[in-house]
Short mmCIF file of C-alpha atoms in Angstrom, two decimals:
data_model
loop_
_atom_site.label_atom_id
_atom_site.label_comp_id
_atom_site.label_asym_id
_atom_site.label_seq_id
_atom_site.Cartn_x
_atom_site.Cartn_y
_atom_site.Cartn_z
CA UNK M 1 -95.61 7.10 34.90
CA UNK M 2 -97.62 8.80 37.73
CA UNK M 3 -100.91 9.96 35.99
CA UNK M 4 -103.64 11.87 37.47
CA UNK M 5 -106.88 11.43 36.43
CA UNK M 6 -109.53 14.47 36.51
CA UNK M 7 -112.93 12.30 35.30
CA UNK M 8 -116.13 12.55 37.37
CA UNK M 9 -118.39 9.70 36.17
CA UNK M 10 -117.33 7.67 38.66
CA UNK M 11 -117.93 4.25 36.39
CA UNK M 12 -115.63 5.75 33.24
CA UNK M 13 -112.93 6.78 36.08
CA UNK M 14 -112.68 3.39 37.30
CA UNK M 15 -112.11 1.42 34.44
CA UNK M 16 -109.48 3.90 33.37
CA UNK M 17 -107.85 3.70 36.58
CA UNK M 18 -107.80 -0.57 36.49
CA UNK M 19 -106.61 -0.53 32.77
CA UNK M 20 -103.71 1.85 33.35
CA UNK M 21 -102.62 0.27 37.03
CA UNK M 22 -102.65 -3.25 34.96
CA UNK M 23 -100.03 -1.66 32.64
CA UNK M 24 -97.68 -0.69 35.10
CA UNK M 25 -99.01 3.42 35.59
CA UNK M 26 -99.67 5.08 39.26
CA UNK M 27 -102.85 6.72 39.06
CA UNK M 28 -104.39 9.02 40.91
CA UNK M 29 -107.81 10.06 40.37
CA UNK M 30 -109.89 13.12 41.63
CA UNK M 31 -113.36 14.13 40.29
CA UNK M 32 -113.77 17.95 40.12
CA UNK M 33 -111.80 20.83 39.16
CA UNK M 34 -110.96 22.14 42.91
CA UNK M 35 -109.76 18.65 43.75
CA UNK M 36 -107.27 18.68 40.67
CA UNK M 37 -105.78 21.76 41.52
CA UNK M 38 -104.88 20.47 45.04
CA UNK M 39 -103.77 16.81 43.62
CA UNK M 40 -100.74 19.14 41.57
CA UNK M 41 -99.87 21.30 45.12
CA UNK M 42 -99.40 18.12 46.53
CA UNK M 43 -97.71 15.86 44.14
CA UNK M 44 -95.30 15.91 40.71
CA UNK M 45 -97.48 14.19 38.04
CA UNK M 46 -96.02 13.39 34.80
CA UNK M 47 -99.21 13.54 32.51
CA UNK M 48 -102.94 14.79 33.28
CA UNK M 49 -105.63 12.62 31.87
CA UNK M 50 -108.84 16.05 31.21
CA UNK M 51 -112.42 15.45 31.23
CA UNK M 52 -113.94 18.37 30.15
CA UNK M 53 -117.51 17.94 31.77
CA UNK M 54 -116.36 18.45 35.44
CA UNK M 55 -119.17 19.35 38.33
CA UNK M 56 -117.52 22.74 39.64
CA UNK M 57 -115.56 24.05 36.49
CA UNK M 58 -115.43 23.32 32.77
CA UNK M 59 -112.41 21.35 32.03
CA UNK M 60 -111.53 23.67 29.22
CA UNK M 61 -111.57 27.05 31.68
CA UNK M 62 -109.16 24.90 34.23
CA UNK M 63 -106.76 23.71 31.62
CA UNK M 64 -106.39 27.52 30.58
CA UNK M 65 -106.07 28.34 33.96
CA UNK M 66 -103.30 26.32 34.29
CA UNK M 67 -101.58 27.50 31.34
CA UNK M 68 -101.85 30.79 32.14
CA UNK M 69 -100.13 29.99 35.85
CA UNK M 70 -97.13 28.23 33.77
CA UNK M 71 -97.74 24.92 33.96
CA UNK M 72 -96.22 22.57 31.46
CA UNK M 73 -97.83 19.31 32.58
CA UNK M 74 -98.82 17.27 29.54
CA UNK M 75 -102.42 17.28 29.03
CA UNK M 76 -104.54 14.71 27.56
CA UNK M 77 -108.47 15.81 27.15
CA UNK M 78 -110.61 12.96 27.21
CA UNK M 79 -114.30 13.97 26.54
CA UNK M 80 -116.90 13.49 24.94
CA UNK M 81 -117.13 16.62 23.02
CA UNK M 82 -116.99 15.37 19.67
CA UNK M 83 -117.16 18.66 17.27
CA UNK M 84 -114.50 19.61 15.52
CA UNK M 85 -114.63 23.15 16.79
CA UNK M 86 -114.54 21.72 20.50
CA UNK M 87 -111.91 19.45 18.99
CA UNK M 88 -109.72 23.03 17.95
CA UNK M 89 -110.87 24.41 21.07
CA UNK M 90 -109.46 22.13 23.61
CA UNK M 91 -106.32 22.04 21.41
CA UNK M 92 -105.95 25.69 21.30
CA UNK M 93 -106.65 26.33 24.77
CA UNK M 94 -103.56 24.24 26.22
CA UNK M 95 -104.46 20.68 25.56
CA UNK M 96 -101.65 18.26 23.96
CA UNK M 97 -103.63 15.89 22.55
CA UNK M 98 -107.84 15.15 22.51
CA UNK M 99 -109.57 12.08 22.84
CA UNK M 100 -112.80 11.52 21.82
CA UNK M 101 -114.97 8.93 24.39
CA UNK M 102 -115.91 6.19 23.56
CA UNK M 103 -112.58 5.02 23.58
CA UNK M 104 -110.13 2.22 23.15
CA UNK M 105 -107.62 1.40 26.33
CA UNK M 106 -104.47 0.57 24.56
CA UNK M 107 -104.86 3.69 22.25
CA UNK M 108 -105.27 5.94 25.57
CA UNK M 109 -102.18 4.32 27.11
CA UNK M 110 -100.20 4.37 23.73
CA UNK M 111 -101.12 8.51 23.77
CA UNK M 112 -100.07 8.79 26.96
CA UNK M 113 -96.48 7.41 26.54
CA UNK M 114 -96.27 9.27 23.18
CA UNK M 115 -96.87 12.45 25.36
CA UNK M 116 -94.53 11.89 27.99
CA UNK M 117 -91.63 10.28 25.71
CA UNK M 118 -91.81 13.56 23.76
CA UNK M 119 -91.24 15.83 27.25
CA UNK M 120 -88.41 13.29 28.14
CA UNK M 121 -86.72 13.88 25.18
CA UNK M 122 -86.76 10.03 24.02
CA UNK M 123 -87.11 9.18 20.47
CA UNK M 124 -88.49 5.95 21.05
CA UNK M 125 -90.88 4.09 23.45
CA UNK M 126 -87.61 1.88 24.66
CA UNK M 127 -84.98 3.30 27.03
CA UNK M 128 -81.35 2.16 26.58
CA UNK M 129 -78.75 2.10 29.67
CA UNK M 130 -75.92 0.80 29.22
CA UNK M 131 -76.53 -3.40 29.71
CA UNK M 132 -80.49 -2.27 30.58
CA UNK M 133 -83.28 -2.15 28.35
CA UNK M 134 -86.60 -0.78 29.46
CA UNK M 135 -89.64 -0.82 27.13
CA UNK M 136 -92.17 1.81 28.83
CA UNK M 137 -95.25 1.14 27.01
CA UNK M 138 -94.80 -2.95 27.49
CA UNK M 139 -92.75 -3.34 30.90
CA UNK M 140 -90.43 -5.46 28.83
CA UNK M 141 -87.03 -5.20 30.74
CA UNK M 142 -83.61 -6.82 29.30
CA UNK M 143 -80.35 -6.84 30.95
CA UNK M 144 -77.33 -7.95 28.61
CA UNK M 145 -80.26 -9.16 26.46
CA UNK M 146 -81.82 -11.26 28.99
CA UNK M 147 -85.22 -10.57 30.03
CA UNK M 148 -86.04 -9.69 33.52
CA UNK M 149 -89.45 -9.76 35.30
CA UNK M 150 -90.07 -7.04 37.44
CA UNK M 151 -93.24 -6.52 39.95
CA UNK M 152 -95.67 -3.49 39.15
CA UNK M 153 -93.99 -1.14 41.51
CA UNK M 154 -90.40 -1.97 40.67
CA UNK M 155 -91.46 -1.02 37.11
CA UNK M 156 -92.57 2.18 38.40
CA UNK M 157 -89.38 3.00 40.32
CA UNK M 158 -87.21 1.84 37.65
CA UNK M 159 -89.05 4.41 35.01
CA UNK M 160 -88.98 6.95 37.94
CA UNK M 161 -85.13 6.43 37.70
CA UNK M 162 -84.42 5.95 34.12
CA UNK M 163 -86.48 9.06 33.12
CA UNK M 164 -84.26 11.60 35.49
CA UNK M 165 -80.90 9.41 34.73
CA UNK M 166 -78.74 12.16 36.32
CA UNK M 167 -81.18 13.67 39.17
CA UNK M 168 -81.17 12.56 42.96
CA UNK M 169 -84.82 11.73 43.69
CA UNK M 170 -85.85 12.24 47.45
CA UNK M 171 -87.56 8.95 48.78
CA UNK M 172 -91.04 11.03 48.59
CA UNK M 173 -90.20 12.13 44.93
CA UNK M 174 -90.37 7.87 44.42
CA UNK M 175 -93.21 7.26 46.38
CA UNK M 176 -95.07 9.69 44.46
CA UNK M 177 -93.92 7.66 41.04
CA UNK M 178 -94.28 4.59 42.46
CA UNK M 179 -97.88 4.89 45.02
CA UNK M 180 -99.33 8.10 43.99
CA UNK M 181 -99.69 10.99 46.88
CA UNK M 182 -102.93 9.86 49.00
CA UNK M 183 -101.53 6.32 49.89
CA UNK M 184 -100.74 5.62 53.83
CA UNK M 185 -97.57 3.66 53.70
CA UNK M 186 -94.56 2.06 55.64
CA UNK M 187 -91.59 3.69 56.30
CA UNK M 188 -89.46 1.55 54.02
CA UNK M 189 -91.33 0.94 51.47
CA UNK M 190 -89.23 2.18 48.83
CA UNK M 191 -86.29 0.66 50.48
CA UNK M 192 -88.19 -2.91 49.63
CA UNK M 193 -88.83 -2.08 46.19
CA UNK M 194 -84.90 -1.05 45.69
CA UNK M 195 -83.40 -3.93 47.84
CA UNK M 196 -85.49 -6.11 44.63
CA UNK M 197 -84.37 -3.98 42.04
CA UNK M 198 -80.50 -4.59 43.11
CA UNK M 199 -80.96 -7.94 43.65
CA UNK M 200 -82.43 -8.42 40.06
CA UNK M 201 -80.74 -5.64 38.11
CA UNK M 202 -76.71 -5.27 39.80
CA UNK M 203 -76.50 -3.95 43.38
CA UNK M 204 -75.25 -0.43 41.99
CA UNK M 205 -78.24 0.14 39.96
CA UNK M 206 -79.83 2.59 42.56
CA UNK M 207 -77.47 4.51 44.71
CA UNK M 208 -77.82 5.88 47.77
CA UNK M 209 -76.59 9.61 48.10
CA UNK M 210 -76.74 9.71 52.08
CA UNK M 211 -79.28 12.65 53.33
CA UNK M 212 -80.44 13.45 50.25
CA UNK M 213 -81.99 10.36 48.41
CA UNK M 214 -81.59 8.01 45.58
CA UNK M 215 -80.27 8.40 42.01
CA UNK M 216 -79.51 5.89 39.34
CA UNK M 217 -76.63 3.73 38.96
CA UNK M 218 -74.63 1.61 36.32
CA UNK M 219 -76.50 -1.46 35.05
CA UNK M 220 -75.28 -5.07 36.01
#
């Protein structure tokens, strides 16, 4: 899940951005409103993490911004903003779901994979493939019922896959699942994470489509 983070106490952003890396997520984080809008020219996030009290722009006048240019990126508000009529305001104005801070981790992740299960179409939080099974929220991977252990970014390029079953991803499409879009990296860096995902998972899992990228394969 590549999740960008629009918080501007630097100290809250932080230990959001540890907790969710720990789990498995790519975050990237930005601190004003300006910033955010040039994080989503650059890069294909799959949720938006909202704090409402930015520096340059109320959160709530971005998000409807956003709505209002057509964008259907999930959006959780995280604020302080307790009342309920901020509450039906942030709601109302675009939001998908509102978070009241102080707040607990593992709720904030579980909302987060509630959100983007939903836009994926998944009933569940576990994704069956064939032999594979792939438990977002956990990392808990199974082939032929067998578990597997996976590094941090192979978890990340697995979901990348698994959520777009049918699509052929471009190599930058995965590095912005797997790293986020500000990280300086080598050349084949995805080609290390998928040379470890076919030696764990089958060498068919990912295939390459010559010129054009990488899509998923069968499992095993």
């Amino acid at each position: 899940m590549h999740v960008l983070l629009v918080e501007d106490d630097a100290l809250v952003a932080s230990g959001i951005v540890a907790g969710l890396r720990l789990h498995g997520l790519t975050v990237d984080h930005v601190g004003t409103a300006s910033l955010a809008d040039t994080a989503l020219l650059s890069s294909h996030f799959d949720v938006c993490i909202l704090d409402l009290g930015l520096p340059d722009q109320d959160g709530l006048t971005l998000l409807r911004r956003w709505r209002e240019q057509g964008r259907k990126l999930p959006i959780l508000i995280l604020t302080a903003r307790d009342a309920l009529h901020h509450r039906v305001e942030g709601l109302l104005g675009g939001g998908d779901d509102y978070v009241i801070k102080p707040f607990d981790l593992d709720e904030l992740l579980a909302r987060l994979h509630v959100l983007t299960r939903r836009l994926a179409g998944h009933e569940t939080d576990c994704i069956e493939y064939g032999r594979l099974s792939f438990c977002a929220s956990t990392g808990h991977v199974t082939l032929d019922g067998k578990p597997v252990s996976l590094a941090r970014r192979e978890l990340s390029l697995l979901r990348a896959l698994l959520t777009k079953p049918h699509a052929i991803l471009s190599a930058e499409q995965l590095c912005d699942s797997v790293y986020g879009y500000d990280q300086d990296l080598e050349s084949n860096a995805i080609n290390v994470h998928i040379y470890h995902l076919r030696r764990k998972l089958g060498s068919q899992i990912v295939e390459t489509v010559r010129g054009l990228g990488y899509k998923l394969g069968p499992a095993g």
